[in-house]
């Protein structure tokens, strides 16, 4: 899903400077009712695909600028490009997972090669990879917990004590997202492709092997590519299907209660659903690219309280397009234990006199709810 929707950004070349906006700078960059801009405008990031936080003062967001990968780091006051030594040159970094301020993992691709790196609090180190690079979906997911790293793609891979273990998937199955509660309790979702005629797959890791769970009852044509886990009795998988006859996309969210799946999509609608995270209170935050008709330009978040979906606006960037949809969020993550959340993605600027625009990386932060 991510690769399908991000093709529009791959061909854009930006001349980027290093002006950063700090968190709390809503007056300069705009604010929604519960969100404020933390990074926008000219920055080292053209598009940000993944974010992970170790605590309130340590977070990482990864993506690309032009034809190069970029890793941004939050130091408790502002975002800046990560300057720790050891990072290899890649086309993009597509996933990051932080266990602590001294235990961070990132996945990237360059050409037909894949890269896994680990940050120990001082420098980044290359980790030998396993399996072939996933050329169908270069945005391979990872999830790290104390003592273990999980990786998806065209196989299911676990890394612990310097060794990889491989779980071979059936033909045409691709893992698109992973979430983990511990080294012995993780979940992965994806699809048996093609989307039309295929079906979603969800696997559970019990510390020894991956087991295929019951098939979730999703709408036909849904590309299931996101997972969010609260507990073994509360697992959400999500995705979207193309609307008929050029109508807006049709999102889908399904919940596992430990025994059965239930469709909880409800009023959620008109969204390229690309980001999902538990809210810590039995519900969810989701986002992506809003495609409601008539179209508007602002960023959009949806919140699910376990029963009802509520739609709200995010914060707008000072230089963002105001006449047509231009905001996309690709990942959501908690801000440590503060009750707030990070959202990362990109937005476009208005067309200039030559009919050109630019794409800028975007990071927003929610304000804790009562």
PDB file of N, CA and C in Angstrom, residues 323-366:
ATOM      1  N   UNK A 323      -5.611  24.549  -1.759  1.00  0.00           N
ATOM      2  CA  UNK A 323      -6.724  24.420  -2.705  1.00  0.00           C
ATOM      3  C   UNK A 323      -7.068  22.977  -3.034  1.00  0.00           C
ATOM      4  N   UNK A 324      -6.190  22.034  -2.736  1.00  0.00           N
ATOM      5  CA  UNK A 324      -6.431  20.642  -3.076  1.00  0.00           C
ATOM      6  C   UNK A 324      -5.716  19.757  -2.075  1.00  0.00           C
ATOM      7  N   UNK A 325      -6.118  18.483  -1.990  1.00  0.00           N
ATOM      8  CA  UNK A 325      -5.478  17.609  -0.992  1.00  0.00           C
ATOM      9  C   UNK A 325      -3.975  17.531  -1.199  1.00  0.00           C
ATOM     10  N   UNK A 326      -3.218  17.736  -0.140  1.00  0.00           N
ATOM     11  CA  UNK A 326      -1.764  17.727  -0.285  1.00  0.00           C
ATOM     12  C   UNK A 326      -1.055  17.072   0.882  1.00  0.00           C
ATOM     13  N   UNK A 327      -1.781  16.639   1.923  1.00  0.00           N
ATOM     14  CA  UNK A 327      -1.151  16.089   3.115  1.00  0.00           C
ATOM     15  C   UNK A 327      -1.309  14.572   3.160  1.00  0.00           C
ATOM     16  N   UNK A 328      -0.209  13.885   3.469  1.00  0.00           N
ATOM     17  CA  UNK A 328      -0.233  12.433   3.635  1.00  0.00           C
ATOM     18  C   UNK A 328       0.553  12.072   4.883  1.00  0.00           C
ATOM     19  N   UNK A 329      -0.007  11.229   5.726  1.00  0.00           N
ATOM     20  CA  UNK A 329       0.708  10.684   6.883  1.00  0.00           C
ATOM     21  C   UNK A 329       0.923   9.199   6.666  1.00  0.00           C
ATOM     22  N   UNK A 330       2.158   8.752   6.951  1.00  0.00           N
ATOM     23  CA  UNK A 330       2.529   7.374   6.679  1.00  0.00           C
ATOM     24  C   UNK A 330       2.791   6.550   7.932  1.00  0.00           C
ATOM     25  N   UNK A 331       2.890   7.205   9.101  1.00  0.00           N
ATOM     26  CA  UNK A 331       3.109   6.439  10.326  1.00  0.00           C
ATOM     27  C   UNK A 331       2.704   7.274  11.535  1.00  0.00           C
ATOM     28  N   UNK A 332       2.322   6.575  12.602  1.00  0.00           N
ATOM     29  CA  UNK A 332       1.969   7.162  13.887  1.00  0.00           C
ATOM     30  C   UNK A 332       2.682   6.381  14.977  1.00  0.00           C
ATOM     31  N   UNK A 333       3.073   7.065  16.059  1.00  0.00           N
ATOM     32  CA  UNK A 333       3.739   6.390  17.171  1.00  0.00           C
ATOM     33  C   UNK A 333       3.561   7.206  18.438  1.00  0.00           C
ATOM     34  N   UNK A 334       3.512   6.553  19.606  1.00  0.00           N
ATOM     35  CA  UNK A 334       3.429   7.290  20.868  1.00  0.00           C
ATOM     36  C   UNK A 334       4.685   8.131  21.103  1.00  0.00           C
ATOM     37  N   UNK A 335       4.514   9.249  21.786  1.00  0.00           N
ATOM     38  CA  UNK A 335       5.647  10.073  22.235  1.00  0.00           C
ATOM     39  C   UNK A 335       6.023   9.604  23.630  1.00  0.00           C
ATOM     40  N   UNK A 336       6.855   8.565  23.720  1.00  0.00           N
ATOM     41  CA  UNK A 336       7.211   8.041  25.030  1.00  0.00           C
ATOM     42  C   UNK A 336       5.965   7.685  25.820  1.00  0.00           C
ATOM     43  N   UNK A 337       5.932   8.098  27.093  1.00  0.00           N
ATOM     44  CA  UNK A 337       4.776   7.820  27.932  1.00  0.00           C
ATOM     45  C   UNK A 337       3.949   9.043  28.220  1.00  0.00           C
ATOM     46  N   UNK A 338       4.044  10.064  27.371  1.00  0.00           N
ATOM     47  CA  UNK A 338       3.392  11.341  27.639  1.00  0.00           C
ATOM     48  C   UNK A 338       1.901  11.341  27.333  1.00  0.00           C
ATOM     49  N   UNK A 339       1.430  10.363  26.569  1.00  0.00           N
ATOM     50  CA  UNK A 339       0.051  10.362  26.117  1.00  0.00           C
ATOM     51  C   UNK A 339      -0.143  11.068  24.799  1.00  0.00           C
ATOM     52  N   UNK A 340       0.915  11.683  24.269  1.00  0.00           N
ATOM     53  CA  UNK A 340       0.868  12.332  22.962  1.00  0.00           C
ATOM     54  C   UNK A 340       1.350  11.357  21.896  1.00  0.00           C
ATOM     55  N   UNK A 341       1.194  11.764  20.614  1.00  0.00           N
ATOM     56  CA  UNK A 341       1.571  10.905  19.502  1.00  0.00           C
ATOM     57  C   UNK A 341       2.289  11.711  18.429  1.00  0.00           C
ATOM     58  N   UNK A 342       3.263  11.054  17.769  1.00  0.00           N
ATOM     59  CA  UNK A 342       3.905  11.598  16.589  1.00  0.00           C
ATOM     60  C   UNK A 342       3.167  11.109  15.349  1.00  0.00           C
ATOM     61  N   UNK A 343       3.086  11.970  14.330  1.00  0.00           N
ATOM     62  CA  UNK A 343       2.587  11.595  13.007  1.00  0.00           C
ATOM     63  C   UNK A 343       3.579  12.112  11.981  1.00  0.00           C
ATOM     64  N   UNK A 344       4.010  11.253  11.045  1.00  0.00           N
ATOM     65  CA  UNK A 344       4.998  11.668  10.046  1.00  0.00           C
ATOM     66  C   UNK A 344       4.475  11.398   8.647  1.00  0.00           C
ATOM     67  N   UNK A 345       4.902  12.248   7.706  1.00  0.00           N
ATOM     68  CA  UNK A 345       4.499  12.096   6.316  1.00  0.00           C
ATOM     69  C   UNK A 345       5.079  13.177   5.452  1.00  0.00           C
ATOM     70  N   UNK A 346       4.253  13.793   4.613  1.00  0.00           N
ATOM     71  CA  UNK A 346       4.713  14.845   3.718  1.00  0.00           C
ATOM     72  C   UNK A 346       3.522  15.678   3.255  1.00  0.00           C
ATOM     73  N   UNK A 347       3.820  16.815   2.637  1.00  0.00           N
ATOM     74  CA  UNK A 347       2.791  17.681   2.078  1.00  0.00           C
ATOM     75  C   UNK A 347       3.386  18.423   0.899  1.00  0.00           C
ATOM     76  N   UNK A 348       2.525  18.983   0.055  1.00  0.00           N
ATOM     77  CA  UNK A 348       3.007  19.725  -1.105  1.00  0.00           C
ATOM     78  C   UNK A 348       2.722  21.211  -0.944  1.00  0.00           C
ATOM     79  N   UNK A 349       3.524  22.022  -1.612  1.00  0.00           N
ATOM     80  CA  UNK A 349       3.342  23.469  -1.622  1.00  0.00           C
ATOM     81  C   UNK A 349       2.504  23.864  -2.842  1.00  0.00           C
ATOM     82  N   UNK A 350       1.956  25.079  -2.874  1.00  0.00           N
ATOM     83  CA  UNK A 350       1.183  25.505  -4.043  1.00  0.00           C
ATOM     84  C   UNK A 350       2.044  25.556  -5.303  1.00  0.00           C
ATOM     85  N   UNK A 351       1.398  25.464  -6.451  1.00  0.00           N
ATOM     86  CA  UNK A 351       2.101  25.579  -7.728  1.00  0.00           C
ATOM     87  C   UNK A 351       2.701  26.971  -7.865  1.00  0.00           C
ATOM     88  N   UNK A 352       3.926  27.025  -8.383  1.00  0.00           N
ATOM     89  CA  UNK A 352       4.542  28.317  -8.618  1.00  0.00           C
ATOM     90  C   UNK A 352       4.195  28.826 -10.024  1.00  0.00           C
ATOM     91  N   UNK A 353       4.848  29.910 -10.449  1.00  0.00           N
ATOM     92  CA  UNK A 353       4.537  30.514 -11.747  1.00  0.00           C
ATOM     93  C   UNK A 353       4.823  29.585 -12.910  1.00  0.00           C
ATOM     94  N   UNK A 354       5.693  28.584 -12.688  1.00  0.00           N
ATOM     95  CA  UNK A 354       6.042  27.646 -13.752  1.00  0.00           C
ATOM     96  C   UNK A 354       5.205  26.374 -13.692  1.00  0.00           C
ATOM     97  N   UNK A 355       4.263  26.320 -12.772  1.00  0.00           N
ATOM     98  CA  UNK A 355       3.428  25.139 -12.640  1.00  0.00           C
ATOM     99  C   UNK A 355       4.078  24.023 -11.853  1.00  0.00           C
ATOM    100  N   UNK A 356       5.126  24.324 -11.072  1.00  0.00           N
ATOM    101  CA  UNK A 356       5.833  23.330 -10.274  1.00  0.00           C
ATOM    102  C   UNK A 356       5.498  23.513  -8.797  1.00  0.00           C
ATOM    103  N   UNK A 357       5.614  22.430  -8.041  1.00  0.00           N
ATOM    104  CA  UNK A 357       5.524  22.519  -6.588  1.00  0.00           C
ATOM    105  C   UNK A 357       6.587  21.628  -5.967  1.00  0.00           C
ATOM    106  N   UNK A 358       6.716  21.684  -4.669  1.00  0.00           N
ATOM    107  CA  UNK A 358       7.694  20.862  -3.969  1.00  0.00           C
ATOM    108  C   UNK A 358       6.994  20.054  -2.888  1.00  0.00           C
ATOM    109  N   UNK A 359       7.658  18.978  -2.471  1.00  0.00           N
ATOM    110  CA  UNK A 359       7.168  18.121  -1.397  1.00  0.00           C
ATOM    111  C   UNK A 359       8.095  18.291  -0.197  1.00  0.00           C
ATOM    112  N   UNK A 360       7.528  18.516   0.962  1.00  0.00           N
ATOM    113  CA  UNK A 360       8.307  18.659   2.192  1.00  0.00           C
ATOM    114  C   UNK A 360       7.905  17.586   3.205  1.00  0.00           C
ATOM    115  N   UNK A 361       8.892  17.130   3.969  1.00  0.00           N
ATOM    116  CA  UNK A 361       8.603  16.248   5.077  1.00  0.00           C
ATOM    117  C   UNK A 361       7.787  16.968   6.150  1.00  0.00           C
ATOM    118  N   UNK A 362       6.938  16.215   6.830  1.00  0.00           N
ATOM    119  CA  UNK A 362       6.044  16.785   7.843  1.00  0.00           C
ATOM    120  C   UNK A 362       6.031  15.903   9.081  1.00  0.00           C
ATOM    121  N   UNK A 363       6.188  16.535  10.252  1.00  0.00           N
ATOM    122  CA  UNK A 363       6.004  15.839  11.529  1.00  0.00           C
ATOM    123  C   UNK A 363       5.036  16.658  12.367  1.00  0.00           C
ATOM    124  N   UNK A 364       4.001  15.984  12.861  1.00  0.00           N
ATOM    125  CA  UNK A 364       3.073  16.624  13.783  1.00  0.00           C
ATOM    126  C   UNK A 364       3.059  15.865  15.098  1.00  0.00           C
ATOM    127  N   UNK A 365       2.683  16.612  16.145  1.00  0.00           N
ATOM    128  CA  UNK A 365       2.594  16.029  17.475  1.00  0.00           C
ATOM    129  C   UNK A 365       1.227  16.351  18.063  1.00  0.00           C
ATOM    130  N   UNK A 366       0.580  15.354  18.636  1.00  0.00           N
ATOM    131  CA  UNK A 366      -0.709  15.609  19.265  1.00  0.00           C
ATOM    132  C   UNK A 366      -0.499  16.154  20.665  1.00  0.00           C
TER     133      UNK A 366
END
